[in-house]
């Protein structure tokens, strides 16, 4: 729910419900996420430098403790800039 609300609040033209994701990269670095609506075939491109895939409700990020900052209000979620 939290991730869905964040996606919807971002300034994009999609809610992601019918989208597949492909990544654009240069020399092993992500430069964009390419979203394709599987119903209409319409594509949109979102520039980015990182991609986090969330599967399920509790992120499996324990291995990052002490390396990155976590969002204290959402257990397991990583702080972003």
Short mmCIF file of N, CA and C in Angstrom, two decimals:
data_model
loop_
_atom_site.label_atom_id
_atom_site.label_comp_id
_atom_site.label_asym_id
_atom_site.label_seq_id
_atom_site.Cartn_x
_atom_site.Cartn_y
_atom_site.Cartn_z
N UNK A 1 0.82 -1.20 0.00
CA UNK A 1 0.00 0.00 0.00
C UNK A 1 0.87 1.26 0.00
N UNK A 2 1.89 1.28 0.84
CA UNK A 2 2.76 2.45 0.94
C UNK A 2 3.46 2.71 -0.39
N UNK A 3 3.99 1.65 -0.99
CA UNK A 3 4.69 1.80 -2.27
C UNK A 3 3.71 2.29 -3.33
N UNK A 4 2.52 1.72 -3.38
CA UNK A 4 1.51 2.13 -4.35
C UNK A 4 1.15 3.60 -4.21
N UNK A 5 0.99 4.06 -2.96
CA UNK A 5 0.68 5.47 -2.72
C UNK A 5 1.82 6.36 -3.19
N UNK A 6 3.08 5.92 -2.97
CA UNK A 6 4.22 6.71 -3.43
C UNK A 6 4.26 6.81 -4.95
N UNK A 7 3.99 5.70 -5.63
CA UNK A 7 4.00 5.69 -7.09
C UNK A 7 2.94 6.64 -7.62
N UNK A 8 1.75 6.57 -7.05
CA UNK A 8 0.65 7.42 -7.50
C UNK A 8 0.94 8.89 -7.23
N UNK A 9 1.64 9.21 -6.11
CA UNK A 9 1.92 10.59 -5.77
C UNK A 9 3.03 11.21 -6.62
N UNK A 10 3.86 10.39 -7.25
CA UNK A 10 4.93 10.91 -8.09
C UNK A 10 4.35 11.56 -9.34
N UNK A 11 5.13 12.45 -9.95
CA UNK A 11 4.67 13.15 -11.14
C UNK A 11 4.91 12.30 -12.38
N UNK A 12 4.15 11.22 -12.51
CA UNK A 12 4.22 10.38 -13.69
C UNK A 12 2.81 10.25 -14.26
N UNK A 13 2.73 9.71 -15.44
CA UNK A 13 1.42 9.57 -16.08
C UNK A 13 0.86 8.16 -15.92
N UNK A 14 1.35 7.42 -14.93
CA UNK A 14 0.90 6.05 -14.77
C UNK A 14 0.78 5.68 -13.31
N UNK A 15 -0.11 4.75 -13.02
CA UNK A 15 -0.20 4.23 -11.66
C UNK A 15 0.53 2.89 -11.55
N UNK A 16 1.00 2.37 -12.68
CA UNK A 16 1.81 1.16 -12.67
C UNK A 16 1.03 -0.14 -12.63
N UNK A 17 -0.30 -0.08 -12.56
CA UNK A 17 -1.09 -1.31 -12.42
C UNK A 17 -0.95 -2.25 -13.62
N UNK A 18 -0.83 -1.73 -14.82
CA UNK A 18 -0.77 -2.57 -16.02
C UNK A 18 0.58 -2.51 -16.71
N UNK A 19 1.61 -2.07 -15.99
CA UNK A 19 2.90 -1.83 -16.62
C UNK A 19 3.89 -2.97 -16.45
N UNK A 20 4.65 -3.20 -17.51
CA UNK A 20 5.85 -4.03 -17.40
C UNK A 20 7.02 -3.05 -17.38
N UNK A 21 8.15 -3.47 -16.83
CA UNK A 21 9.29 -2.56 -16.68
C UNK A 21 10.50 -3.12 -17.40
N UNK A 22 11.17 -2.27 -18.16
CA UNK A 22 12.44 -2.59 -18.78
C UNK A 22 13.41 -1.50 -18.32
N UNK A 23 14.69 -1.80 -18.31
CA UNK A 23 15.67 -0.82 -17.85
C UNK A 23 16.58 -0.41 -18.99
N UNK A 24 16.86 0.89 -19.06
CA UNK A 24 17.81 1.45 -20.00
C UNK A 24 19.10 1.65 -19.22
N UNK A 25 20.23 1.23 -19.78
CA UNK A 25 21.47 1.36 -19.03
C UNK A 25 22.64 1.69 -19.95
N UNK A 26 23.65 2.25 -19.34
CA UNK A 26 24.91 2.56 -20.04
C UNK A 26 26.05 2.03 -19.19
N UNK A 27 26.85 1.14 -19.72
CA UNK A 27 28.01 0.57 -19.03
C UNK A 27 27.65 0.09 -17.63
N UNK A 28 26.62 -0.71 -17.50
CA UNK A 28 26.19 -1.35 -16.26
C UNK A 28 25.53 -0.40 -15.26
N UNK A 29 25.19 0.82 -15.64
CA UNK A 29 24.50 1.75 -14.76
C UNK A 29 23.11 2.04 -15.32
N UNK A 30 22.10 1.99 -14.46
CA UNK A 30 20.74 2.28 -14.88
C UNK A 30 20.61 3.77 -15.18
N UNK A 31 20.00 4.10 -16.29
CA UNK A 31 19.76 5.51 -16.65
C UNK A 31 18.27 5.83 -16.73
N UNK A 32 17.43 4.80 -16.87
CA UNK A 32 15.98 5.05 -16.97
C UNK A 32 15.21 3.75 -16.79
N UNK A 33 13.97 3.91 -16.35
CA UNK A 33 13.02 2.80 -16.32
C UNK A 33 12.03 3.05 -17.45
N UNK A 34 11.81 2.04 -18.27
CA UNK A 34 10.87 2.16 -19.38
C UNK A 34 9.63 1.35 -19.02
N UNK A 35 8.52 2.04 -18.86
CA UNK A 35 7.26 1.40 -18.49
C UNK A 35 6.42 1.18 -19.74
N UNK A 36 5.90 -0.03 -19.87
CA UNK A 36 5.04 -0.33 -21.00
C UNK A 36 3.70 -0.83 -20.48
N UNK A 37 2.63 -0.14 -20.84
CA UNK A 37 1.29 -0.56 -20.47
C UNK A 37 0.96 -1.80 -21.29
N UNK A 38 0.74 -2.93 -20.63
CA UNK A 38 0.51 -4.18 -21.35
C UNK A 38 -0.86 -4.25 -22.01
N UNK A 39 -1.74 -3.33 -21.66
CA UNK A 39 -3.07 -3.28 -22.28
C UNK A 39 -3.05 -2.43 -23.54
N UNK A 40 -2.48 -1.21 -23.44
CA UNK A 40 -2.52 -0.29 -24.58
C UNK A 40 -1.25 -0.32 -25.43
N UNK A 41 -0.15 -0.84 -24.86
CA UNK A 41 1.13 -0.84 -25.57
C UNK A 41 1.89 0.47 -25.45
N UNK A 42 1.29 1.47 -24.80
CA UNK A 42 1.93 2.77 -24.64
C UNK A 42 3.16 2.66 -23.73
N UNK A 43 4.25 3.34 -24.11
CA UNK A 43 5.47 3.34 -23.32
C UNK A 43 5.77 4.72 -22.77
N UNK A 44 6.35 4.76 -21.57
CA UNK A 44 6.84 6.00 -21.00
C UNK A 44 8.20 5.72 -20.38
N UNK A 45 9.02 6.75 -20.29
CA UNK A 45 10.39 6.58 -19.81
C UNK A 45 10.60 7.51 -18.62
N UNK A 46 11.13 6.96 -17.53
CA UNK A 46 11.41 7.74 -16.33
C UNK A 46 12.91 7.69 -16.07
N UNK A 47 13.57 8.84 -16.12
CA UNK A 47 15.01 8.90 -15.85
C UNK A 47 15.26 8.56 -14.39
N UNK A 48 16.27 7.73 -14.14
CA UNK A 48 16.63 7.36 -12.78
C UNK A 48 18.05 6.81 -12.75
N UNK A 49 18.62 6.73 -11.57
CA UNK A 49 19.97 6.18 -11.43
C UNK A 49 20.00 4.92 -10.58
N UNK A 50 18.83 4.48 -10.10
CA UNK A 50 18.74 3.25 -9.31
C UNK A 50 17.33 2.71 -9.41
N UNK A 51 17.19 1.41 -9.20
CA UNK A 51 15.89 0.75 -9.22
C UNK A 51 15.83 -0.20 -8.03
N UNK A 52 14.76 -0.12 -7.27
CA UNK A 52 14.53 -1.04 -6.18
C UNK A 52 13.27 -1.84 -6.50
N UNK A 53 13.37 -3.14 -6.42
CA UNK A 53 12.24 -4.00 -6.70
C UNK A 53 11.67 -4.48 -5.38
N UNK A 54 10.40 -4.23 -5.16
CA UNK A 54 9.74 -4.66 -3.93
C UNK A 54 8.77 -5.79 -4.26
N UNK A 55 9.00 -6.93 -3.66
CA UNK A 55 8.10 -8.07 -3.84
C UNK A 55 7.63 -8.47 -2.46
N UNK A 56 6.35 -8.39 -2.22
CA UNK A 56 5.82 -8.70 -0.90
C UNK A 56 5.68 -7.43 -0.07
N UNK A 57 5.41 -7.62 1.21
CA UNK A 57 5.12 -6.47 2.07
C UNK A 57 6.27 -6.08 2.97
N UNK A 58 7.17 -6.99 3.29
CA UNK A 58 8.29 -6.69 4.16
C UNK A 58 9.58 -6.78 3.36
N UNK A 59 10.25 -5.65 3.16
CA UNK A 59 11.49 -5.69 2.39
C UNK A 59 12.55 -6.57 3.06
N UNK A 60 13.28 -7.30 2.27
CA UNK A 60 14.36 -8.14 2.78
C UNK A 60 15.66 -7.36 2.67
N UNK A 61 15.83 -6.40 3.57
CA UNK A 61 16.96 -5.48 3.49
C UNK A 61 17.88 -5.57 4.72
N UNK A 62 17.72 -6.60 5.53
CA UNK A 62 18.52 -6.73 6.75
C UNK A 62 20.02 -6.71 6.45
N UNK A 63 20.42 -7.26 5.31
CA UNK A 63 21.84 -7.32 4.96
C UNK A 63 22.45 -5.93 4.74
N UNK A 64 21.63 -4.90 4.63
CA UNK A 64 22.12 -3.54 4.42
C UNK A 64 22.25 -2.74 5.71
N UNK A 65 21.89 -3.35 6.86
CA UNK A 65 21.99 -2.63 8.14
C UNK A 65 23.43 -2.21 8.38
N UNK A 66 23.61 -0.95 8.77
CA UNK A 66 24.93 -0.40 9.00
C UNK A 66 25.58 0.16 7.74
N UNK A 67 24.95 -0.07 6.59
CA UNK A 67 25.50 0.41 5.32
C UNK A 67 24.70 1.59 4.78
N UNK A 68 23.37 1.50 4.87
CA UNK A 68 22.49 2.56 4.39
C UNK A 68 21.57 3.00 5.52
N UNK A 69 20.94 4.15 5.36
CA UNK A 69 19.98 4.65 6.35
C UNK A 69 18.60 4.09 6.05
N UNK A 70 17.88 3.72 7.11
CA UNK A 70 16.54 3.18 6.97
C UNK A 70 15.49 4.19 7.43
N UNK A 71 14.31 4.10 6.85
CA UNK A 71 13.18 4.94 7.23
C UNK A 71 12.60 4.38 8.52
N UNK A 72 12.74 5.12 9.62
CA UNK A 72 12.29 4.63 10.92
C UNK A 72 10.78 4.43 10.99
N UNK A 73 10.02 5.13 10.16
CA UNK A 73 8.57 5.01 10.20
C UNK A 73 8.05 3.83 9.38
N UNK A 74 8.92 3.20 8.57
CA UNK A 74 8.51 2.05 7.75
C UNK A 74 9.61 0.99 7.81
N UNK A 75 9.40 0.00 8.65
CA UNK A 75 10.40 -1.03 8.90
C UNK A 75 10.91 -1.67 7.61
N UNK A 76 12.23 -1.67 7.46
CA UNK A 76 12.86 -2.31 6.31
C UNK A 76 13.01 -1.43 5.07
N UNK A 77 12.39 -0.25 5.08
CA UNK A 77 12.46 0.62 3.90
C UNK A 77 13.71 1.51 3.98
N UNK A 78 14.39 1.68 2.86
CA UNK A 78 15.61 2.45 2.77
C UNK A 78 15.28 3.91 2.51
N UNK A 79 16.00 4.81 3.20
CA UNK A 79 15.82 6.26 3.00
C UNK A 79 16.39 6.62 1.63
N UNK A 80 15.68 7.48 0.92
CA UNK A 80 16.15 8.00 -0.36
C UNK A 80 16.24 9.50 -0.27
N UNK A 81 17.00 10.09 -1.19
CA UNK A 81 17.16 11.55 -1.18
C UNK A 81 15.98 12.21 -1.81
#
